[in-house]
């Protein structure tokens, strides 16, 4: 199966009768909210019915976990999420992020694993077969930690993760598979929480990514938030009430804001009505109504739209291309249905965007194609993807130097040789980062590697060759050997918030025990 | 040629062992004057034949590791040779006297290598000297030669006899004079 594990919604597809198809759940729904609600009896509700529980049980219903995956607790992104999420986000060991639900504490991959488990259950119900192999998609701009933790989520859900695949690449695959195309296409992928743009050269069965760029903290949720803020200001002015102080009314406003955004796709103006925004001192419901027009909305989100085109500029420059070199533009993600996005894309690329693919399903379909291509020797498509961010090595004085530049084709490896600086030096420590700044503090730290058990010798005599490899999942592996003896040095990774093998096994056991609640 | 056919597996395993002795043109099996179009076409052909995904369903781990290594060198060759500037530098490297040590392109410039050697050697010996020296290196990297010289001068106050500090100072002065 191919799983599009989204910030807001997820979708699952399988290969059936020689083509990829999206699998609906028992109620015929094609996409499922990436939402997990923990009930008192220890069971969970996942999907669209869990989403309704954000209002009913805000403390125990987790959403947008993808915004937290692979992040450090002290990062800006986690602080932003804490400000808007109604469930408790707490600090775990090694600067990691945890979600606290009643007496239990969950890692972020564990929460994502519950969404994956639901996708698996949907497929198993449909096919009446056990399904364990999956391709899971991630935003192209995801760094090593985010990819690694997504892969861990799959393992916790009891899946064999065949591949971590970039969402825009999956979309391109679904668009071009079996079409014998010879085209250069742009994938503009605005999801619930992330934005990616990838430029691909499609040559029949080859899908070569020329460049990719993205923002892992920009998505449809941010568009909703603008409406939420706008309503909040009006409520404050008219009723002198602060909705941010009340999780339940805030969530109600968030729900109507999201609905208003979706309705503005078809309508020029939308009435927003909240019959019981909150309850006054006497326990009587207080209602609130307002109207939003499309021009008003467009004005509110203009800067967000412009940010996406800054990212497009970056990708186009990296690929050394201009709009005239592009043969097609494909829109991916629900928010790309918005007229302001369609019009801006048309204007930027000077062409009509392709509307034949379903922006909510195309990524899962591509993932299913890739799963089939990996497992069946007869299906051949080749994804030549790139690494989205430069891999860097920490040097003295908090500086970094590039080891593998962004937009380099993967899989690839590079080596660096280190020489011992002291007599009988036993260990070498290196720090690696991802990002585009020479300053370490402006890059994302991936980990600290220590190579120990070095040969006893005078300084300068032991040369350690360190290999930095980026595999087909876009995941970084680092290993070292003594250049003279060829002996592998043992490696310890520290300074990573990621889960180790023991924690994954433990989480997998807990995941297997967790039951789906009978949601009526 | 279908390399997933077992008759080719010994060849692939052998190639993985010896591929580090080949230059990028040899990896792609192209002459050194190949056009950029030829390089891309060959890369696509090799991807079709040797991409690790083609071997994904096979059980032989050793074979898969070999293919992965070969394919990583193919990607590397393509990455360097598709960039005109890097290709020119690389071609000069492999046709020069140090060919054997330059079969794999190292993007670090010579300047950076020198800097790293300096860092590894821990030029300064006193805490204050080290501090000023590190600042000098940082300023030097940013191209602020005047500030770097000032910092080095301070470092020399603490370690007046340090020949390496003096050599670094002379180097920056030369660089500054040369623009």
XYZ file of C-alpha atoms in Angstrom:
699
model
C 0.000 0.000 0.000
C 0.939 3.635 -0.419
C 0.166 5.984 2.451
C 0.020 9.765 2.243
C 0.500 10.654 5.912
C -0.644 14.275 5.934
C -0.652 17.037 8.545
C -4.441 17.392 8.416
C -5.586 14.417 6.357
C -4.213 11.054 5.283
C -5.077 8.854 2.330
C -4.219 5.271 1.430
C -4.027 3.565 -1.966
C -3.222 0.063 -3.154
C -2.326 -1.586 -6.425
C -5.348 -3.432 -7.810
C -5.903 -4.948 -11.265
C -2.862 -3.249 -12.755
C -3.532 0.274 -11.513
C -3.408 2.281 -8.289
C -6.704 2.901 -6.477
C -7.581 4.860 -3.351
C -9.195 2.689 -0.698
C -12.269 4.182 1.022
C -13.126 3.375 4.634
C -16.369 1.613 5.570
C -18.303 4.892 5.239
C -16.928 5.563 1.790
C -14.583 8.352 2.908
C -11.466 8.715 0.740
C -9.434 10.918 3.099
C -9.144 10.617 6.843
C -8.294 13.282 9.389
C -4.811 12.645 10.850
C -6.383 12.857 14.242
C -6.181 10.496 17.222
C -8.592 10.729 20.159
C -7.641 8.807 23.280
C -10.644 7.484 25.213
C -10.750 6.841 28.922
C -10.768 3.053 28.521
C -7.443 3.146 26.661
C -8.884 2.665 23.204
C -8.488 5.208 20.410
C -10.594 6.751 17.680
C -8.673 7.718 14.549
C -9.783 9.683 11.507
C -12.738 11.918 10.746
C -14.711 10.881 13.826
C -11.684 11.746 15.966
C -11.640 15.194 14.402
C -15.097 15.937 15.779
C -13.721 15.168 19.209
C -11.244 18.069 19.095
C -14.155 20.222 20.319
C -15.622 17.592 22.659
C -12.390 16.418 24.244
C -9.625 18.872 23.335
C -7.137 17.669 25.961
C -7.101 14.089 24.725
C -7.379 14.512 20.986
C -4.148 14.880 19.050
C -3.972 16.499 15.601
C -1.247 17.969 13.370
C 1.321 15.607 14.926
C 3.263 15.904 11.672
C 4.193 19.450 12.666
C 6.044 17.993 15.656
C 7.673 14.900 14.193
C 11.474 14.892 14.226
C 11.639 18.280 15.958
C 13.569 19.314 19.029
C 11.487 20.408 21.996
C 13.129 23.843 22.067
C 12.607 24.556 18.369
C 10.524 27.487 17.176
C 8.113 25.125 15.430
C 7.286 23.280 18.633
C 6.706 26.584 20.459
C 4.343 27.659 17.688
C 2.474 24.360 17.918
C 2.180 24.670 21.698
C 0.576 28.067 21.287
C -2.227 26.734 19.104
C -2.696 23.072 20.089
C -5.197 22.125 22.775
C -3.411 18.933 23.857
C -0.344 19.045 26.130
C 3.006 18.974 24.327
C 5.759 18.189 26.824
C 9.515 17.674 26.889
C 10.998 14.182 26.642
C 14.581 12.951 27.022
C 17.304 14.425 24.746
C 15.237 17.495 23.844
C 12.569 15.331 22.248
C 8.861 16.077 22.055
C 6.189 14.061 23.861
C 2.420 14.217 24.048
C 0.899 13.721 27.493
C -2.489 12.032 27.620
C -3.887 11.283 31.070
C -1.277 9.056 32.785
C 0.501 8.124 29.579
C 3.194 9.864 27.596
C 3.521 9.209 23.862
C 6.292 9.948 21.415
C 5.233 11.721 18.231
C 5.986 8.665 16.026
C 3.663 6.652 18.274
C 0.807 9.039 17.543
C 1.554 8.940 13.806
C 1.729 5.138 14.062
C -1.906 5.120 15.167
C -2.894 6.970 12.021
C -0.856 4.500 9.954
C -2.480 1.594 11.771
C -5.891 3.001 10.856
C -4.844 3.208 7.179
C -3.723 -0.386 7.377
C -7.062 -1.405 8.965
C -8.943 0.340 6.152
C -6.968 -1.609 3.547
C -7.303 -4.911 5.385
C -11.041 -4.441 5.716
C -11.254 -3.733 1.986
C -9.015 -6.551 0.767
C -9.700 -9.075 3.538
C -5.951 -9.728 3.542
C -3.104 -8.931 5.913
C -1.071 -6.016 4.559
C 2.336 -5.195 6.032
C 4.349 -3.494 3.302
C 4.038 0.218 2.757
C 5.528 3.206 1.012
C 4.976 6.277 3.206
C 5.249 9.784 1.836
C 6.801 12.847 3.467
C 7.202 16.470 2.392
C 10.202 16.762 0.083
C 11.729 19.360 2.372
C 11.672 17.071 5.431
C 15.105 16.708 6.983
C 16.819 13.525 8.115
C 15.270 13.480 11.615
C 11.755 13.976 10.285
C 12.229 11.161 7.751
C 13.779 8.849 10.297
C 10.949 9.417 12.771
C 8.313 8.876 10.078
C 9.975 5.586 9.227
C 9.950 4.717 12.935
C 6.218 5.478 13.012
C 5.730 2.892 10.266
C 7.724 0.308 12.170
C 5.762 0.997 15.362
C 2.576 0.374 13.378
C 3.993 -3.048 12.467
C 4.739 -2.101 8.881
C 7.697 -2.895 6.709
C 8.487 0.545 5.307
C 9.596 -0.103 1.742
C 10.434 3.504 1.074
C 10.101 7.004 2.463
C 8.978 8.854 -0.656
C 8.760 12.589 -1.287
C 5.186 13.787 -1.744
C 5.743 15.888 -4.890
C 7.717 13.046 -6.458
C 4.846 10.675 -5.699
C 2.437 13.138 -7.304
C 4.613 13.374 -10.419
C 4.702 9.590 -10.598
C 0.903 9.353 -10.433
C 0.664 12.033 -13.121
C 3.207 10.569 -15.515
C 3.024 6.821 -14.886
C 2.543 4.799 -18.056
C 2.048 7.945 -20.146
C 5.366 7.888 -21.993
C 5.839 11.583 -21.354
C 8.817 13.693 -22.197
C 8.113 16.788 -20.105
C 9.469 19.165 -17.548
C 6.867 19.658 -14.828
C 6.464 21.653 -11.637
C 4.664 20.154 -8.661
C 3.153 22.874 -6.448
C 2.191 21.040 -3.272
C 0.404 23.030 -0.577
C -0.743 20.668 2.137
C -2.332 21.202 5.529
C 0.926 22.099 7.215
C 3.715 22.021 4.671
C 4.597 23.498 1.309
C 6.873 21.910 -1.297
C 7.742 22.668 -4.848
C 9.624 20.208 -7.020
C 10.714 20.469 -10.620
C 10.983 17.184 -12.491
C 12.177 16.032 -15.847
C 9.992 13.118 -16.897
C 11.492 10.928 -19.614
C 9.211 7.926 -20.100
C 9.951 5.658 -17.116
C 12.497 8.054 -15.542
C 11.398 10.732 -13.081
C 14.378 12.954 -12.400
C 13.962 15.635 -9.745
C 15.929 18.666 -10.920
C 15.354 20.737 -7.797
C 13.137 20.927 -4.776
C 12.452 23.591 -2.181
C 9.981 23.928 0.612
C 8.751 25.267 3.899
C 7.807 22.650 6.478
C 5.782 25.169 8.427
C 3.444 26.674 5.862
C 0.120 25.142 4.898
C -3.651 25.334 4.754
C -3.791 25.480 8.570
C -2.096 28.863 8.412
C -4.823 30.087 6.062
C -7.455 28.927 8.582
C -5.571 30.697 11.365
C -5.881 34.002 9.544
C -9.676 33.653 9.585
C -9.534 32.580 13.242
C -7.574 35.720 14.141
C -9.957 37.873 12.147
C -13.004 36.404 13.936
C -11.168 36.656 17.276
C -10.639 40.390 16.812
C -14.303 40.912 15.984
C -15.447 38.859 18.982
C -13.148 40.902 21.179
C -14.520 44.185 19.822
C -18.182 43.259 19.822
C -18.474 41.002 22.850
C -15.317 41.848 24.767
C -14.500 38.133 24.954
C -11.097 36.503 24.386
C -11.609 33.257 22.478
C -7.965 32.281 22.926
C -8.577 31.832 26.643
C -11.214 29.179 25.947
C -10.036 26.004 24.174
C -13.545 24.873 23.281
C -14.697 28.124 21.683
C -11.321 28.467 19.960
C -11.789 25.061 18.397
C -15.340 25.968 17.322
C -13.956 29.073 15.625
C -11.258 26.983 13.998
C -13.853 24.563 12.612
C -16.024 27.316 11.093
C -12.916 29.036 9.749
C -11.817 25.913 7.929
C -15.331 25.437 6.545
C -15.496 29.094 5.455
C -12.155 28.701 3.624
C -13.467 25.647 1.785
C -16.786 27.379 0.949
C -14.885 30.354 -0.452
C -13.617 28.058 -3.223
C -17.121 28.107 -4.750
C -18.720 31.215 -3.231
C -17.828 34.901 -3.266
C -19.133 35.455 0.251
C -19.787 33.140 3.169
C -21.826 33.671 6.326
C -20.203 32.440 9.507
C -22.574 31.634 12.331
C -21.734 30.279 15.769
C -24.945 29.717 17.769
C -23.086 28.945 20.990
C -19.628 30.441 20.713
C -19.384 30.397 24.502
C -21.621 30.429 27.582
C -22.005 33.566 29.683
C -22.009 33.787 33.493
C -25.645 32.659 33.603
C -24.941 29.641 31.445
C -26.750 31.077 28.427
C -25.202 30.536 25.016
C -23.744 33.593 23.318
C -24.061 33.605 19.535
C -21.814 35.285 17.002
C -22.322 35.929 13.289
C -20.271 37.567 10.614
C -19.711 37.486 6.886
C -16.483 37.043 4.976
C -15.973 37.868 1.304
C -13.436 36.349 -1.009
C -11.527 39.625 -1.500
C -11.312 40.000 2.296
C -9.967 36.472 2.616
C -7.514 36.960 -0.237
C -6.166 40.052 1.477
C -5.699 38.141 4.748
C -3.629 35.378 3.168
C -1.770 37.355 0.495
C 1.538 37.227 2.351
C 1.255 33.443 2.804
C 0.631 33.025 -0.933
C 3.624 35.230 -1.670
C 5.780 33.090 0.591
C 5.012 30.046 -1.572
C 6.316 31.882 -4.622
C 9.541 32.820 -2.872
C 10.011 29.065 -2.474
C 9.184 28.597 -6.177
C 11.829 31.212 -7.061
C 14.371 29.248 -5.066
C 13.576 25.954 -6.813
C 13.581 27.538 -10.274
C 16.933 29.193 -9.601
C 18.422 25.958 -8.318
C 17.299 24.171 -11.480
C 18.522 27.137 -13.543
C 15.153 27.377 -15.274
C 12.555 30.038 -16.010
C 8.785 29.753 -16.500
C 9.142 29.264 -20.272
C 11.087 26.029 -19.734
C 8.143 24.405 -17.923
C 5.715 22.137 -19.795
C 3.159 21.611 -17.027
C 2.175 22.639 -13.518
C 0.444 20.144 -11.243
C -1.395 21.242 -8.128
C -1.326 18.984 -5.081
C -3.041 19.402 -1.699
C -6.541 20.609 -0.760
C -5.661 24.313 -0.368
C -4.627 24.473 -4.049
C -8.357 24.490 -4.856
C -8.508 28.088 -3.617
C -9.000 30.569 -6.467
C -6.280 32.835 -5.092
C -3.775 29.977 -5.383
C -4.910 28.919 -8.867
C -4.795 32.498 -10.138
C -1.401 33.181 -8.614
C 0.056 29.934 -9.979
C -1.322 30.749 -13.438
C 0.226 34.188 -13.250
C 3.609 33.006 -11.959
C 4.116 30.126 -14.395
C 2.286 31.810 -17.290
C 0.178 28.736 -17.928
C -3.031 27.009 -16.906
C -2.334 24.559 -14.064
C -3.297 20.933 -14.597
C -6.591 20.103 -12.859
C -7.003 16.510 -13.994
C -5.395 14.949 -10.946
C -7.265 14.918 -7.632
C -5.136 17.082 -5.318
C -6.159 15.062 -2.243
C -5.447 11.607 -3.671
C -2.591 11.943 -6.134
C 0.172 11.490 -3.542
C -1.256 8.233 -2.152
C -1.729 6.950 -5.712
C 1.916 7.690 -6.519
C 3.012 5.927 -3.332
C 1.041 2.824 -4.338
C 2.715 2.851 -7.770
C 6.132 3.022 -6.130
C 5.273 0.178 -3.741
C 4.317 -1.964 -6.709
C 7.441 -0.979 -8.653
C 9.639 -2.026 -5.736
C 7.964 -5.358 -5.170
C 7.293 -6.447 -8.716
C 10.288 -6.876 -10.994
C 8.099 -6.345 -14.063
C 7.028 -2.799 -13.160
C 9.750 -0.337 -13.875
C 9.740 3.320 -13.008
C 12.825 5.021 -11.728
C 12.677 7.901 -9.295
C 15.871 9.900 -9.343
C 15.291 12.121 -6.360
C 17.460 14.710 -4.643
C 18.350 15.737 -1.112
C 16.422 18.914 -0.227
C 18.887 20.475 2.209
C 22.666 20.636 2.345
C 24.394 18.191 4.663
C 27.006 19.975 6.744
C 29.832 19.151 9.054
C 30.501 21.222 12.164
C 33.971 22.838 12.266
C 35.628 25.053 14.848
C 34.019 28.202 16.142
C 30.438 27.059 15.456
C 30.963 27.092 11.717
C 29.922 24.416 9.263
C 31.136 23.272 5.877
C 29.117 21.573 3.139
C 29.543 17.834 2.647
C 26.659 17.216 0.239
C 24.985 20.179 -1.398
C 21.207 20.546 -1.548
C 19.553 19.262 -4.720
C 22.225 16.587 -5.182
C 20.887 13.352 -6.665
C 20.533 10.466 -4.207
C 21.612 7.866 -3.230
C 25.106 9.262 -2.885
C 28.035 9.236 -0.501
C 30.978 11.534 0.168
C 33.982 10.986 2.371
C 36.160 13.183 4.532
C 39.415 12.220 6.160
C 40.199 13.250 9.711
C 43.617 13.097 11.307
C 44.174 12.608 15.015
C 45.249 15.776 16.809
C 46.716 14.195 19.946
C 48.966 11.249 20.797
C 47.052 8.021 21.493
C 43.787 9.728 20.709
C 41.039 7.188 21.253
C 38.041 8.880 19.745
C 36.928 11.350 17.125
C 33.754 13.340 17.519
C 31.916 15.054 14.706
C 28.664 16.983 14.543
C 26.485 17.066 11.484
C 23.799 19.506 10.434
C 21.316 20.175 7.661
C 20.698 23.659 6.352
C 22.031 26.444 4.176
C 23.963 28.591 6.639
C 27.651 28.588 7.464
C 26.646 29.256 11.072
C 25.853 26.091 12.971
C 23.256 27.882 15.086
C 21.207 28.608 11.964
C 21.176 24.960 10.829
C 19.237 21.970 12.117
C 21.501 19.680 14.174
C 21.127 16.031 13.111
C 23.404 14.352 15.554
C 26.797 13.996 17.094
C 28.821 10.989 16.041
C 31.622 9.556 18.076
C 34.045 7.056 16.547
C 35.929 5.214 19.231
C 38.487 2.432 19.571
C 41.085 4.173 17.432
C 44.525 2.608 17.073
C 47.146 3.831 19.590
C 49.578 6.009 17.697
C 51.264 9.374 17.665
C 49.165 12.317 16.621
C 48.654 12.729 12.913
C 49.398 9.061 12.263
C 45.855 7.755 12.392
C 43.688 8.778 9.492
C 39.965 8.209 9.844
C 37.897 8.181 6.702
C 34.315 9.157 7.462
C 31.634 8.330 4.903
C 28.446 10.370 4.795
C 25.777 8.521 2.891
C 22.296 9.645 1.923
C 20.166 6.638 0.985
C 17.137 6.324 -1.289
C 14.861 7.331 1.623
C 16.802 10.589 1.951
C 18.091 9.344 5.310
C 21.666 10.068 6.376
C 24.032 7.277 7.467
C 27.510 8.010 8.781
C 30.302 5.502 9.292
C 34.058 5.620 9.729
C 37.108 3.441 9.109
C 40.816 3.600 9.663
C 42.287 4.250 6.202
C 45.394 2.177 6.898
C 43.953 -0.896 8.575
C 40.527 -0.683 6.969
C 39.029 -1.348 10.379
C 35.543 0.047 10.997
C 35.319 2.324 14.003
C 32.388 1.833 16.301
C 29.904 4.647 16.121
C 27.731 6.190 18.790
C 25.128 8.755 17.921
C 24.134 11.280 20.523
C 22.317 14.591 20.520
C 19.406 13.181 18.628
C 15.844 13.347 19.816
C 15.032 10.230 17.790
C 13.883 6.875 19.141
C 16.343 4.019 19.598
C 15.683 0.365 18.755
C 14.527 -0.573 22.262
C 12.090 2.344 22.404
C 10.706 1.430 18.975
C 10.139 -2.194 20.025
C 8.427 -1.088 23.213
C 6.245 1.388 21.343
C 5.353 -1.273 18.759
C 4.160 -3.575 21.528
C 2.040 -0.810 23.066
C 0.675 0.067 19.616
C -0.323 -3.533 18.941
C -2.248 -3.597 22.228
C -4.125 -0.368 21.596
C -7.633 -1.096 20.365
C -9.788 0.891 17.981
C -12.872 2.068 19.811
C -16.211 1.062 18.267
C -17.163 4.432 16.928
C -20.824 4.702 16.238
C 21.394 -6.156 -20.474
C 19.365 -7.313 -17.524
C 21.719 -7.174 -14.553
C 19.117 -8.744 -12.273
C 19.929 -11.996 -14.110
C 22.157 -14.098 -11.779
C 24.794 -14.579 -14.486
C 25.839 -10.899 -14.008
C 25.979 -10.942 -10.205
C 29.665 -11.923 -9.887
C 30.542 -9.109 -12.304
C 28.579 -6.581 -10.234
C 30.126 -7.713 -6.958
C 33.548 -7.455 -8.528
C 32.843 -4.003 -9.959
C 31.798 -2.727 -6.514
C 35.249 -3.726 -5.222
C 37.152 -1.991 -7.996
C 34.989 1.015 -8.838
C 36.964 3.371 -6.585
C 39.890 2.923 -8.999
C 37.888 4.420 -11.876
C 37.437 8.058 -12.792
C 33.931 9.429 -13.388
C 34.187 9.090 -17.166
C 35.171 5.458 -16.742
C 32.293 4.897 -14.303
C 29.853 6.197 -16.926
C 31.830 4.477 -19.680
C 32.127 7.707 -21.645
C 35.051 9.458 -23.365
C 36.348 12.605 -21.641
C 34.945 14.765 -24.429
C 31.379 13.459 -24.032
C 28.675 16.111 -24.434
C 26.385 17.071 -21.554
C 23.503 15.462 -23.470
C 25.435 12.185 -23.658
C 26.143 12.363 -19.938
C 22.460 12.692 -19.101
C 21.399 9.960 -21.564
C 23.990 7.598 -20.131
C 22.916 8.422 -16.578
C 19.325 7.544 -17.489
C 20.425 4.292 -19.167
C 22.470 3.327 -16.155
C 19.608 4.215 -13.802
C 17.350 1.865 -15.758
C 19.915 -0.925 -15.527
C 21.443 -0.416 -12.100
C 19.105 1.604 -9.870
C 18.905 -0.186 -6.487
C 15.094 -0.255 -6.832
C 15.463 -2.807 -9.623
C 17.204 -5.166 -7.229
C 14.917 -4.398 -4.282
C 12.925 -7.636 -4.539
C 16.002 -9.888 -4.609
C 17.158 -11.632 -1.410
C 20.963 -11.427 -1.889
C 22.111 -8.671 0.539
C 25.708 -8.725 -0.680
C 24.517 -8.142 -4.228
C 22.263 -5.321 -3.104
C 25.111 -3.655 -1.217
C 27.314 -3.952 -4.301
C 24.660 -2.452 -6.555
C 24.055 0.333 -4.053
C 27.750 1.214 -4.017
C 28.031 1.149 -7.818
C 24.923 3.263 -8.172
C 26.125 5.827 -5.614
C 29.263 6.274 -7.753
C 27.101 6.685 -10.863
C 25.105 9.437 -9.119
C 28.320 11.080 -7.959
C 29.807 10.976 -11.455
C 26.680 12.529 -12.938
C 26.465 15.182 -10.201
C 29.990 16.436 -10.845
C 30.100 16.038 -14.624
C 26.768 17.795 -15.281
C 28.180 20.944 -13.662
C 30.447 22.636 -16.226
C 32.660 24.302 -13.650
C 33.195 21.215 -11.554
C 33.713 19.123 -14.655
C 36.494 21.429 -15.874
C 38.235 21.293 -12.500
C 37.780 17.534 -12.286
C 39.119 16.916 -15.787
C 42.225 18.913 -14.919
C 42.619 16.900 -11.693
C 42.471 13.472 -13.296
C 44.817 14.415 -16.105
C 47.339 15.869 -13.679
C 50.144 14.290 -11.646
C 47.917 13.556 -8.628
C 45.368 11.595 -10.635
C 45.141 8.622 -8.286
C 44.281 10.743 -5.261
C 41.789 12.846 -7.186
C 39.550 10.220 -8.774
C 36.748 11.350 -6.482
C 36.077 15.061 -6.679
C 36.425 16.903 -3.430
C 34.437 20.089 -3.355
C 36.519 21.608 -0.652
C 38.819 24.134 -2.208
C 42.486 24.104 -1.358
C 41.927 27.124 0.833
C 39.468 25.223 2.990
C 41.817 22.270 3.243
C 44.592 24.499 4.485
C 42.256 25.984 7.054
C 41.280 22.567 8.277
C 44.887 21.478 8.660
C 45.493 24.578 10.687
C 42.536 23.769 12.922
C 43.640 20.168 13.369
C 47.119 21.210 14.384
C 45.817 23.549 17.065
C 48.271 26.252 16.175
C 47.969 28.380 19.303
C 49.046 27.024 22.675
C 47.728 29.493 25.278
C 44.003 29.972 26.022
C 44.044 33.658 25.044
C 46.151 32.920 21.986
C 43.707 30.217 20.915
C 40.753 32.520 21.356
C 42.305 35.306 19.280
C 43.523 32.799 16.697
C 40.056 31.260 16.277
C 38.597 34.709 15.818
C 41.250 35.459 13.245
C 40.335 32.270 11.340
C 36.650 33.187 11.476
C 37.291 36.707 10.154
C 39.609 35.313 7.496
C 36.880 32.961 6.271
C 34.494 35.883 5.988
C 37.119 37.749 3.962
C 37.676 40.405 6.667
C 41.451 40.396 6.300
C 42.025 43.537 8.355
C 40.106 42.199 11.353
C 41.858 38.852 10.989
C 45.249 40.551 11.067
C 44.267 42.528 14.143
C 43.243 39.346 15.941
C 46.447 37.608 14.907
C 48.461 40.537 16.185
C 46.724 40.081 19.560
C 47.416 36.357 19.491
C 51.090 37.084 18.884
C 51.120 39.269 22.007
C 50.510 36.089 24.013
C 52.733 33.838 21.917
C 55.401 36.019 20.374
C 57.566 33.109 19.234
C 54.839 31.099 17.459
C 56.121 30.542 13.911
C 52.829 29.174 12.634
C 50.961 32.268 13.736
C 53.545 34.361 11.912
C 53.184 32.233 8.804
C 49.409 32.627 8.864
C 49.819 36.373 9.269
C 52.142 36.508 6.270
C 49.652 34.494 4.270
C 46.816 36.904 5.004
C 49.013 39.893 4.210
C 49.888 38.329 0.875
C 46.221 37.614 0.210
C 45.277 41.177 1.106
C 47.956 42.594 -1.174
C 46.815 40.360 -3.997
C 43.246 41.640 -3.623
